[in-house]
XYZ file of C-alpha atoms in Angstrom:
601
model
C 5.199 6.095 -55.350
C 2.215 8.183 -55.054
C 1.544 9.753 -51.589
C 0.761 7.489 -49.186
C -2.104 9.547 -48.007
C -4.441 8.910 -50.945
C -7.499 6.777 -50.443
C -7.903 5.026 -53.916
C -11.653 3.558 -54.462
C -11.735 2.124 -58.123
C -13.923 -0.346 -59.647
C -12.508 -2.921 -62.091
C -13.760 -1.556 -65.074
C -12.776 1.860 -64.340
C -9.143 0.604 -64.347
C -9.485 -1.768 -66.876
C -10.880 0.650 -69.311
C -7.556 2.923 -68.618
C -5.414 0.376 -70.147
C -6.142 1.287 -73.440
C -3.184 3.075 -75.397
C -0.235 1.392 -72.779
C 1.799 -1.411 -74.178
C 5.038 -3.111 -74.044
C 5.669 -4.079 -77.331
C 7.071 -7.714 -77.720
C 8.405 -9.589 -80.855
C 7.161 -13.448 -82.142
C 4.402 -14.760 -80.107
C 3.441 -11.692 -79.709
C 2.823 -11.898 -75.632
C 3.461 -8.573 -74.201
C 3.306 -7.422 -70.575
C 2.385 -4.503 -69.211
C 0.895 -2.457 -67.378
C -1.200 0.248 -65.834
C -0.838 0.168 -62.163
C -2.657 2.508 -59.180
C -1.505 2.257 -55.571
C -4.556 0.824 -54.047
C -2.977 0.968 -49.991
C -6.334 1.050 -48.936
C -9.745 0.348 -49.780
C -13.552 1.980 -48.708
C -15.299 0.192 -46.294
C -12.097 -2.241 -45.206
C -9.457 -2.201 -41.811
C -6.668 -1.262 -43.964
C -4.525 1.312 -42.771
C -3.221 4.057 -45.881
C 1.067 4.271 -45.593
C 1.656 0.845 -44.607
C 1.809 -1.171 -47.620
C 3.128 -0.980 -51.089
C 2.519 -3.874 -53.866
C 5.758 -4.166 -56.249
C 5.121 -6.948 -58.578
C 8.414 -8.886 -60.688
C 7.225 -10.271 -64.444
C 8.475 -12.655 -66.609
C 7.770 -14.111 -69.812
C 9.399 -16.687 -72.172
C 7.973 -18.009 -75.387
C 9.023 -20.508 -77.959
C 7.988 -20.868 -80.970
C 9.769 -23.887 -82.790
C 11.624 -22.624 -85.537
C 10.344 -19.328 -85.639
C 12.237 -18.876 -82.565
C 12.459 -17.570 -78.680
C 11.526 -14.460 -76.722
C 11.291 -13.368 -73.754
C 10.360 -9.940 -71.792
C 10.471 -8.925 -67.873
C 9.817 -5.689 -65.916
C 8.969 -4.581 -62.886
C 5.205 -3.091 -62.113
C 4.874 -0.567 -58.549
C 1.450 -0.426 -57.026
C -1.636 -2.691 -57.506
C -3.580 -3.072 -60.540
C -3.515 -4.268 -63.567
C -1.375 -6.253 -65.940
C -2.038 -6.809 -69.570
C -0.864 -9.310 -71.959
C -1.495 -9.918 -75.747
C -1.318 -13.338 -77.821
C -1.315 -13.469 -81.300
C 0.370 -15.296 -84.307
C 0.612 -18.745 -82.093
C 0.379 -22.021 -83.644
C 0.175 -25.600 -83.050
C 3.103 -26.331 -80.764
C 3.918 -23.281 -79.255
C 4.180 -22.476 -75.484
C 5.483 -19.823 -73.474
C 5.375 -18.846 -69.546
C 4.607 -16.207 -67.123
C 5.334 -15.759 -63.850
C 4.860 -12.748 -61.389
C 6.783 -12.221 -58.237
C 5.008 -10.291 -55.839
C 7.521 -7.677 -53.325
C 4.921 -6.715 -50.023
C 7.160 -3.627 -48.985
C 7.033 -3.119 -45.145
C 3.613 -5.004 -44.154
C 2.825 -8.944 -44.453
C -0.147 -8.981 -47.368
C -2.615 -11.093 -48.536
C -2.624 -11.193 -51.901
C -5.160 -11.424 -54.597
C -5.630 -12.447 -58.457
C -8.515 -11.955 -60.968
C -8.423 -10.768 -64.526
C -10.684 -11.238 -67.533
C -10.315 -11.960 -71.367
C -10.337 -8.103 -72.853
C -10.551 -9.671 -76.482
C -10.800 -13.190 -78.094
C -10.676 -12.436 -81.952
C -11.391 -14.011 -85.153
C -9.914 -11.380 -87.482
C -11.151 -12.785 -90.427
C -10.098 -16.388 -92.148
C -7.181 -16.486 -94.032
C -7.727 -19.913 -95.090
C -10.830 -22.048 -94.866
C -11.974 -22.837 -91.418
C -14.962 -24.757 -90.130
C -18.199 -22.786 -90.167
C -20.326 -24.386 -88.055
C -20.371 -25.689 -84.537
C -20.710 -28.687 -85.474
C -17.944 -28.776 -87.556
C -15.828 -27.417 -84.944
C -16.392 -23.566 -84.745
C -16.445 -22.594 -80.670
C -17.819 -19.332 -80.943
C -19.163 -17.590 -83.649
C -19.999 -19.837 -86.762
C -19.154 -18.144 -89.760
C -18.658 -14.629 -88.174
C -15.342 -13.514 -89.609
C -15.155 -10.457 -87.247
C -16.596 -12.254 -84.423
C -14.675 -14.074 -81.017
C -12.027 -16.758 -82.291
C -11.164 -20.079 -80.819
C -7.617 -18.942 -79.508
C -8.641 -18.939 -75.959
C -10.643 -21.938 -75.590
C -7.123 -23.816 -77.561
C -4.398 -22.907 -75.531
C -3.699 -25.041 -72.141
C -2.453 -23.468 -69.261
C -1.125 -25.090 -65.902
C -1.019 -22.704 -63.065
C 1.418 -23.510 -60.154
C 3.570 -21.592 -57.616
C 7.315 -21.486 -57.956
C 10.740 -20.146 -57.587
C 12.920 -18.278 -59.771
C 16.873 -18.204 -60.243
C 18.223 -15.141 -58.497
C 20.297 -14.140 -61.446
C 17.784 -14.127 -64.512
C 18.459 -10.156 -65.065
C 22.260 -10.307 -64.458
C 23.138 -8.463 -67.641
C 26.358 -7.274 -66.777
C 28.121 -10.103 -65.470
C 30.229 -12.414 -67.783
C 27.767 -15.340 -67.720
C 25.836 -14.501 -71.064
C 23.608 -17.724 -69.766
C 22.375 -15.438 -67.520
C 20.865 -12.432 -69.383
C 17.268 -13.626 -69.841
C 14.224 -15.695 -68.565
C 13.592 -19.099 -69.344
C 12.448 -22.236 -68.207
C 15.472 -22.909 -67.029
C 15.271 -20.623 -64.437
C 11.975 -21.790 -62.724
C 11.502 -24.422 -59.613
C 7.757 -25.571 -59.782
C 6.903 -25.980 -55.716
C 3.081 -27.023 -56.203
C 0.693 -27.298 -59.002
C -2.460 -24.939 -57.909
C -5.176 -25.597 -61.672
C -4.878 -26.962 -65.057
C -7.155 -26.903 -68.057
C -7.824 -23.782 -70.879
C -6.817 -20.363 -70.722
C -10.672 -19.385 -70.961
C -11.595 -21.620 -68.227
C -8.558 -20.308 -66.240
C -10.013 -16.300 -66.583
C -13.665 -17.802 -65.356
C -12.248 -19.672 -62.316
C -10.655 -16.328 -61.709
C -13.121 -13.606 -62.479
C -13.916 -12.462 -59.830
C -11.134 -13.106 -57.593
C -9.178 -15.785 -56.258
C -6.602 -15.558 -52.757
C -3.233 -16.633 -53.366
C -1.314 -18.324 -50.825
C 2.120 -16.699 -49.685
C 3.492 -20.374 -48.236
C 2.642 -21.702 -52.087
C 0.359 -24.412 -50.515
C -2.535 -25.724 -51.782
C -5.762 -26.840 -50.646
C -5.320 -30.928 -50.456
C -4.435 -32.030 -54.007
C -4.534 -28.784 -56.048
C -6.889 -25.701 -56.233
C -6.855 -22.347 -54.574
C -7.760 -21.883 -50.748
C -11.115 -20.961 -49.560
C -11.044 -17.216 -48.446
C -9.653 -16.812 -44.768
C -7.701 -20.417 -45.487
C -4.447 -18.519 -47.595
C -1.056 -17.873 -45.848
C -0.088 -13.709 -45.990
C 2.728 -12.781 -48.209
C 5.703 -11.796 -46.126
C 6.614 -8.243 -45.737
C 10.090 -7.048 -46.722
C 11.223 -6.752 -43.206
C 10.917 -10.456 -43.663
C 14.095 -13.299 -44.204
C 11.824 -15.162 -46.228
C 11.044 -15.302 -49.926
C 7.344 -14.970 -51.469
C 6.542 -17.645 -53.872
C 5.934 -16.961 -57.898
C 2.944 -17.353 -59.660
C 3.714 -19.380 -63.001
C 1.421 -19.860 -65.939
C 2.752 -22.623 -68.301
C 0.602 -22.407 -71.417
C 1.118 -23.849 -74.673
C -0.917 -25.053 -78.082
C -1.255 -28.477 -78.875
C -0.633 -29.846 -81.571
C -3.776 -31.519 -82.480
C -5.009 -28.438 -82.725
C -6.149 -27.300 -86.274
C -6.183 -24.551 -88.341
C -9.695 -22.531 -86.297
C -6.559 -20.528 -84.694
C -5.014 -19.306 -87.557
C -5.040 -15.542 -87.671
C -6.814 -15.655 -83.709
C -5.640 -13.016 -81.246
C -5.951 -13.087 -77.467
C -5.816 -10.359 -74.862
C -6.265 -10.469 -71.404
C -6.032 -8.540 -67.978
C -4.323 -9.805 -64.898
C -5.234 -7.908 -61.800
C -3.121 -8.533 -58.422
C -4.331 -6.720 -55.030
C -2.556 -7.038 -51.698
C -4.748 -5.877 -48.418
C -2.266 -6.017 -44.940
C -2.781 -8.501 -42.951
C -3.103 -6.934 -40.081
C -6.614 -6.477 -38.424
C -7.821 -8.443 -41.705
C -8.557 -12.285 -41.981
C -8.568 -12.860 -45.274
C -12.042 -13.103 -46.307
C -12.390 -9.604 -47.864
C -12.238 -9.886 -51.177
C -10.882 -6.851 -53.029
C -11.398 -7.989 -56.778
C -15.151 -7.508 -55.873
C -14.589 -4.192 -53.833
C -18.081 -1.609 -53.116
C -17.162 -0.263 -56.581
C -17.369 -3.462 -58.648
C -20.656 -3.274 -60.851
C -22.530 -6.729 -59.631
C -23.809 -9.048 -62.534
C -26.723 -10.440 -62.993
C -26.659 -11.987 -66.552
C -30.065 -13.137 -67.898
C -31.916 -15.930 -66.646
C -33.082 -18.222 -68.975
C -34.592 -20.964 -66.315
C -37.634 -21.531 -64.704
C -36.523 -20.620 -61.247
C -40.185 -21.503 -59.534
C -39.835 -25.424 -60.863
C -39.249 -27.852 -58.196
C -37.387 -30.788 -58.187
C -37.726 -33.720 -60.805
C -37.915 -36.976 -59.141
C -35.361 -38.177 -61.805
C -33.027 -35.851 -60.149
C -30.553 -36.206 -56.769
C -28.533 -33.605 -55.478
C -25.563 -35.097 -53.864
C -23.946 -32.081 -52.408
C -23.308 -28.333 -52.918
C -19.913 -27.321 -52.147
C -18.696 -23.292 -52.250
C -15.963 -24.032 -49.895
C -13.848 -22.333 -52.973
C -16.199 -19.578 -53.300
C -16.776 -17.610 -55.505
C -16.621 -21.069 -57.522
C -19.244 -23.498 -56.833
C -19.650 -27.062 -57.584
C -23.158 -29.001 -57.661
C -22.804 -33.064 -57.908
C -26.137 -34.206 -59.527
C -27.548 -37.747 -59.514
C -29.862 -38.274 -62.764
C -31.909 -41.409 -63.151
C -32.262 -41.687 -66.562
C -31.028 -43.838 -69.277
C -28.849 -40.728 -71.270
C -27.893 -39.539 -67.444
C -26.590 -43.103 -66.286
C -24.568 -43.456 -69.855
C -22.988 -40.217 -69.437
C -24.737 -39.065 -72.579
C -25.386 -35.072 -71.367
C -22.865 -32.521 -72.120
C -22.432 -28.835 -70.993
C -25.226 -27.792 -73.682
C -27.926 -29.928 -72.282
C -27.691 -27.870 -68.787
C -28.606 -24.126 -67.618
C -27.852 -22.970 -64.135
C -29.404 -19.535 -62.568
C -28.094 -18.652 -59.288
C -30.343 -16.390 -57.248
C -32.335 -15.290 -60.223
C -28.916 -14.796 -62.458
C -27.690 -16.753 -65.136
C -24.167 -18.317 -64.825
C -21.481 -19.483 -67.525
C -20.914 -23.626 -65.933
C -18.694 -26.430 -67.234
C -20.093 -30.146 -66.721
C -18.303 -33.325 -66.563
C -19.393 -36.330 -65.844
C -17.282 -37.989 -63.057
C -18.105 -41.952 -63.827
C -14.086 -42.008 -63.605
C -11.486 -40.276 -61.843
C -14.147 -39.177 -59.800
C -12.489 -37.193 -56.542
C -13.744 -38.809 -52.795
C -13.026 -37.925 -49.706
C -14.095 -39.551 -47.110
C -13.688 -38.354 -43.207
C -14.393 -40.991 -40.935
C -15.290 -40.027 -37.132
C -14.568 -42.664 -34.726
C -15.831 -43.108 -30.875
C -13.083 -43.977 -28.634
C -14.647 -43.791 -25.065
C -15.029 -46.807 -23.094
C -18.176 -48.226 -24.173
C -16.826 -48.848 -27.782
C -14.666 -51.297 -25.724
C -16.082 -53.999 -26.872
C -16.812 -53.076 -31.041
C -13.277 -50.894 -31.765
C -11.263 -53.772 -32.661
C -14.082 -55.066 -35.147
C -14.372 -51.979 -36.028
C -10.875 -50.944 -37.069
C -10.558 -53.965 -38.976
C -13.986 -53.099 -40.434
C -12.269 -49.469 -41.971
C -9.198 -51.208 -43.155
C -11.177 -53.723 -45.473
C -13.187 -50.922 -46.601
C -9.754 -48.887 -47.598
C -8.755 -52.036 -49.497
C -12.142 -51.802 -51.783
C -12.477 -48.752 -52.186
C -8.214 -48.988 -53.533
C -9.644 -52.367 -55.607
C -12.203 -50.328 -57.292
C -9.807 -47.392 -58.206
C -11.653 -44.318 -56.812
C -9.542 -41.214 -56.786
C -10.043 -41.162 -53.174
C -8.203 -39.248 -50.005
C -9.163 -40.543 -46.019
C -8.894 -38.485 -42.933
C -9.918 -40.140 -39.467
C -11.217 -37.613 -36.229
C -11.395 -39.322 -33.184
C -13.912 -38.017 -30.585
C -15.145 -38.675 -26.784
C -16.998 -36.556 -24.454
C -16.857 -32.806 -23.782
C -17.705 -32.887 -20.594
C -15.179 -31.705 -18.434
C -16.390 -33.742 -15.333
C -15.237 -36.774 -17.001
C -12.281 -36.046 -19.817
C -11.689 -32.569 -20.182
C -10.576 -30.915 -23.895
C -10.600 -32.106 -26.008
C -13.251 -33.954 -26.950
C -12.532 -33.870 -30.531
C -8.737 -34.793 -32.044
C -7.782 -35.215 -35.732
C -5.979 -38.552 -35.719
C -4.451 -38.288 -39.441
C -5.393 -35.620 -41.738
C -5.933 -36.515 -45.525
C -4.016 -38.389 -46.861
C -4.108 -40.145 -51.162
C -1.800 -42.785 -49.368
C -4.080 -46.106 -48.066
C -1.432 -47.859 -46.178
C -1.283 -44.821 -44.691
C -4.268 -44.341 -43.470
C -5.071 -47.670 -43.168
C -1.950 -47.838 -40.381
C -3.627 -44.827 -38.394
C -6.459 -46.801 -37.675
C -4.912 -49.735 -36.615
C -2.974 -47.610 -34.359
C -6.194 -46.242 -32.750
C -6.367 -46.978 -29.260
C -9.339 -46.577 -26.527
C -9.541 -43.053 -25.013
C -6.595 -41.804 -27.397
C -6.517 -38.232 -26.815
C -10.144 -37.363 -25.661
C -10.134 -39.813 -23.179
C -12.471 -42.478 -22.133
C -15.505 -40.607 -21.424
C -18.610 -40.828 -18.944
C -22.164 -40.580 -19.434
C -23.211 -42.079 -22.120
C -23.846 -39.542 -24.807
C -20.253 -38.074 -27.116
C -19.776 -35.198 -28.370
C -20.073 -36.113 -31.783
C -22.250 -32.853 -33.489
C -18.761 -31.231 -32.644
C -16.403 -33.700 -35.130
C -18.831 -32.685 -37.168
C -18.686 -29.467 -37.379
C -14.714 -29.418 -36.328
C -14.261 -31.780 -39.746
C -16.127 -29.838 -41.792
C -14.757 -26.329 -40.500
C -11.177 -27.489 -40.136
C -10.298 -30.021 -43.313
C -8.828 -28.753 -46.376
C -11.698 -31.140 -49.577
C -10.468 -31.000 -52.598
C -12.689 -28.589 -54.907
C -15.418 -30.247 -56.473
C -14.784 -33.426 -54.762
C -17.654 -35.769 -53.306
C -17.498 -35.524 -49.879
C -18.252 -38.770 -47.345
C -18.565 -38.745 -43.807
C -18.594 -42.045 -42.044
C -19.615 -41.528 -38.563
C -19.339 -44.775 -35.910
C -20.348 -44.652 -32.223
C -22.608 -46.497 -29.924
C -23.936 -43.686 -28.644
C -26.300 -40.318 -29.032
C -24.581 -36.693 -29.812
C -24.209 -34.763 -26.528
C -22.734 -31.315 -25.892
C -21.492 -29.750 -22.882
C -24.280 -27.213 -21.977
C -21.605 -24.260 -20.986
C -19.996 -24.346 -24.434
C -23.326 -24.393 -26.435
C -25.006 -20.972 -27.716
C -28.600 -22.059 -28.310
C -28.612 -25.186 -27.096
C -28.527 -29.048 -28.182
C -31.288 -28.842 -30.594
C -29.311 -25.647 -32.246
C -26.054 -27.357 -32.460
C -28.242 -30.549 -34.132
C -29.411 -28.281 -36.587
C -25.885 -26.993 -37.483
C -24.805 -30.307 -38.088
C -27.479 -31.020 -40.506
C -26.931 -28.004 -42.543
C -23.746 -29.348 -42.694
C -24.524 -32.787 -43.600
C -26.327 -31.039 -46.430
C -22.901 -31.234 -48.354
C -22.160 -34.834 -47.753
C -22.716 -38.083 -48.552
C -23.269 -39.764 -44.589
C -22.800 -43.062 -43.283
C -24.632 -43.421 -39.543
C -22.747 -46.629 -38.275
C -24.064 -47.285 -34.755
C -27.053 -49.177 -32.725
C -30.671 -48.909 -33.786
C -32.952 -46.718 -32.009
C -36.223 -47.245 -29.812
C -38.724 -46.942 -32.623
C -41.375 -46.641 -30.220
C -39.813 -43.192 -28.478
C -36.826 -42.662 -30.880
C -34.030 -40.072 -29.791
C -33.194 -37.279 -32.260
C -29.966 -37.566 -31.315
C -29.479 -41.265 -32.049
C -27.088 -41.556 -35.391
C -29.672 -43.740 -37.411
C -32.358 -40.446 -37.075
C -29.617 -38.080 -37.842
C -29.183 -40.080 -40.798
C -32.753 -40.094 -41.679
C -32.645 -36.285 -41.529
C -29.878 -35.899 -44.203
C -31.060 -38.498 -46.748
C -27.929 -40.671 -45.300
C -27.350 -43.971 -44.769
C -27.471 -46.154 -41.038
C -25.543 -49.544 -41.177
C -25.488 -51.505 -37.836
C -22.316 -51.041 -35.664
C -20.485 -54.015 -36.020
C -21.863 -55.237 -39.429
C -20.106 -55.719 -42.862
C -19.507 -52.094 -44.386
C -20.004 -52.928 -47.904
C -23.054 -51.350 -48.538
C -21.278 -47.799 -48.063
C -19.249 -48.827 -51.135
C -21.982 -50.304 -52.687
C -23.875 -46.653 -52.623
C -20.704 -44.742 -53.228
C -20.096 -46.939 -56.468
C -23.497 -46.018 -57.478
C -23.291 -41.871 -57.201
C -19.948 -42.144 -58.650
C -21.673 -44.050 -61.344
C -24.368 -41.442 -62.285
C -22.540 -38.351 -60.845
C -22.430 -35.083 -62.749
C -20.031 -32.301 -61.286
C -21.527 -28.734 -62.618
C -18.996 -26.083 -61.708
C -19.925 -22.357 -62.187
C -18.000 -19.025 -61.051
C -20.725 -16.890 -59.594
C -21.302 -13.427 -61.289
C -21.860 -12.301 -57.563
C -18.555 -12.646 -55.729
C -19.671 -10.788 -53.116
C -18.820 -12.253 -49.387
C -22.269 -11.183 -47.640
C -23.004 -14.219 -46.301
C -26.226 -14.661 -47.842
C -28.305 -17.841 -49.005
C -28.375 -18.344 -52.680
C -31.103 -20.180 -54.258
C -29.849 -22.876 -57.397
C -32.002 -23.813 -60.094
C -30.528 -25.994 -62.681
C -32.132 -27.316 -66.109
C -31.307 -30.652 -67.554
C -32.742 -31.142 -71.440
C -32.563 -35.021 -71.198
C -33.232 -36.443 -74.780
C -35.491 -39.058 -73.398
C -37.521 -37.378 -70.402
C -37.438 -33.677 -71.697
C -36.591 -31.169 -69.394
C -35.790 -31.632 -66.063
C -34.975 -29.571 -62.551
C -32.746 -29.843 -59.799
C -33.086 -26.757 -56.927
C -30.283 -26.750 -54.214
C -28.579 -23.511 -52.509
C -25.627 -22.954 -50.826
C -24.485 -19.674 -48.313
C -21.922 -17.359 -49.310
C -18.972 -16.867 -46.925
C -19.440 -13.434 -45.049
């Protein structure tokens, strides 16, 4: 260990260009692991305290290569840094997998990952390969010395786990037990799937792992300040694994022949202690901020052709833009990747695009009044949701349903809380579907009192508190009878403050209003159907048929595109970031759509 003294302040490409002449040689696939590792205790500018933490990291890896054979190397790394890996010689059919075991020595961590592709080369064509794009040619067309197609081919499925305890038992009798293999691995949850290139952009510029290997509802990593620490070694308990399952398929052709990959792997632990989990130390004070060329025309405005359903950097620093676009090649799912161009902030941004017109992620949070006055519309009400649940199940959305129940905050009349999370999210519909129904009158927050609820706060407590899937299309369906309230000694700013929250909010989501129609003569801000009108939502009548929610649901989900980018400025300042995003639409030409979101801080 180096002294514990030391204050280490390194930027990523100072350590990454150190790695240079240090390798662990390995044999067949050619995926070797190693390392070059500083003890980065504490960081400039952070709460961490130097002598109190020490990052040992356990690696693994196994490949197979059909009849060429099997392999496998593992090591130990001590410190925080970097660890490198090298691919080359893979074919059609081969697979391997990693996994790192991190050791927090004394002090309960949280822990970090980012890394980047160091090299992605062609080396030259041994036989003939396609030379155009066209003709299949990812990356450079033609260019024999150029980037190779190796990293965009091989799939990788990323997922916490637990390893055997005897996998480096070499001298006991059990030859069975003198290597890594599959074998030896217990997959606990699946965190991301798709291609070992889009795997280094999701984590580029950092990503917090989660020390109770949970994941954020279906799959993905937490939001920042969301992860569980990594025990210390004081601890009883074990640290989950980070796996990396990658292999070639075999549809594959013969663009990867001769390809070679390389790639960094950085882990960073920062104690727990005094810290929340927000800091992010892949994009420490020393980190070089990118701002890639702009090719956009950031001052256009908005084409009318053009709906921004939500924003959502709950994942940050990846961000996900849902995009409405009324025209014929948008509403066939005609535009790919190429026909878009994002610039965040004035800086140009690598994105993937899919359009979502199946499989399309929903979840939908539905806020419910309880107090007395619903006396009279919560039975109609319930059994309103519950045929809704069935559609939306007929129509085969890939949907999720959580249900807040809220009342009054006033103390006079109910006292805390006024806001209670009857069933978190849930994939299951009978399920959910059997929370409602089990809804009473008052459950929880109570019955109430003056007329107005405290419903700005489920709003905010939903958004703040639930765990959406990334990317998803988030719907909030919010019934009551009657206007938002909020108990004057637990508001900073005011009523018309806490409003205003709730529409920035709202900004994110697709929203329902279901309640009574206002006095159009002297209309109340506060009244659901105005809120609605604020957000570009939606006001149904309380007690009417909810099948127009579907209706408009079934229609973004129709026309949706998701654009996903990892910004180039991870930073957690908690600033505003302007979105500009071109569309080249065959028919229409080009088209805008402007949106922003706020990084965390």
């Amino acid at each position: 260990m180096t002294d514990n003294k030391r204050f280490y302040h390194l930027s990523r490409r100072s350590v990454l260009a150190g790695i240079g002449g240090v390798g662990l040689a390995s044999a067949g696939a050619g995926l070797g692991t190693s390392a070059f590792l500083n003890d980065r205790e504490t960081f400039e500018n952070s709460t961490i305290t130097a002598g109190t933490l020490d990052l040992l990291v356990d690696y693994y890896s196994y490949w197979d290569q059909g009849m060429a054979g099997t392999g496998q190397v593992h090591g130990t790394q001590d410190g925080s840094g970097t660890v490198s890996g090298v691919l080359d010689d893979v074919k059609p059919g081969d697979s391997g997998l990693l996994a790192f075991c991190p050791r927090i020595e004394t002090n309960p961590a949280y822990l970090w990952l980012c890394g980047e592709i160091t090299a992605n080369s062609e080396n030259g064509y041994t036989e003939p390969e396609p030379e155009t794009a066209a003709n299949g040619d990812l990356n450079d067309p033609g260019v024999m010395d150029g980037a190779g197609e190796l990293a965009e081919s091989i799939e990788v499925t990323v997922s916490y786990c637990d390893l055997d305890d005897d996998i480096a038992d070499d001298g006991d009798d059990d030859d069975a037990n003198d290597g890594f293999d599959p074998s030896d691995v217990t997959s606990v949850a699946k965190v991301w799937t798709g291609t070992f290139a889009e795997l280094m952009t999701a984590i580029r510029n950092g990503v917090p792992l989660d020390g109770g290997g949970a994941v954020p509802g279906d799959a993905g990593f937490h939001a920042p300040g969301n992860q569980a620490c990594f025990v210390g070694s004081a601890s009883e308990m074990a640290n989950p694994c980070l796996c990396l399952e990658w292999h070639v398929p075999t549809e594959v052709g013969n663009e990867i022949q001769g390809d070679s990959l390389s790639f960094d792997l950085e882990f960073h632990a920062e104690q727990c202690r005094n810290n929340d989990g927000t800091h992010n130390p892949c994009a420490g004070d020393g980190v070089e901020r990118e701002c890639p060329d702009c090719a956009v025309d950031t001052s256009a405005t908005q084409s009318p052709e053009i709906t921004v359903q939500s924003t959502n950097a709950s994942s940050f620093p990846q961000v996900s833009t849902f995009l409405e676009i009324d025209t014929t090649s948008g509403q066939n799912g005609d535009l790919t990747a190429g026909d878009f161009a994002l610039c965040e902030a004035g800086c140009g941004q690598d994105l993937t695009v899919d359009f979502t017109s199946e499989g399309k992620q929903v979840d939908f949070v539905f806020l419910m009044d309880v107090t007395g006055s619903m006396g009279g519309e919560l039975e109609g009400m319930k059994t309103n949701v519950q045929d809704f649940i069935d559609d939306v199940v007929a129509e085969g959305l890939n949907a999720r349903y959580a249900l807040y129940l809220f009342g009054d905050d006033d103390e006079e009349y109910t006292g805390p809380p006024a806001v209670f999370l009857k069933q978190d999210f849930t994939a299951n519909a009978t399920t959910f579907k059997n929370s409602v129904q089990n809804t009473s009158l008052g459950e929880e927050v109570g019955y109430g009192g003056d007329t107005p609820e405290d419903n700005y706060e489920a709003i905010l407590t939903a958004d703040n508190d639930l765990s959406f899937r990334t990317g998803s299309q988030r719907v909030m369906i919010d019934i009551t009878d009657a206007p938002s309230d909020e108990d004057p000694d637990q508001t900073i700013g005011g009523l018309a403050e806490t409003r205003a929250n709730a529409v920035s909010v709202l900004d994110e989501y697709t929203y329902f209003a279901v309640s009574y129609d206002v006095d159009e003569e002297e209309p109340d801000p506060h009244q659901k159907k105005e809120l609605a009108k604020d957000v570009d939502g939606t006001w149904i009548m309380l007690g009417e048929d909810m099948g127009p929610i579907l209706d408009e649901i079934q229609s973004e989900v129709a026309t949706s595109y998701r654009v996903n980018y990892t910004t180039a400025n991870p930073v957690t300042d908690g600033t505003a970031r302007d979105i500009v995003i071109e569309i080249s639409d065959p028919d229409e030409g080009t088209l805008y759509a402007t949106t922003q979101y706020t990084a965390p801080s």
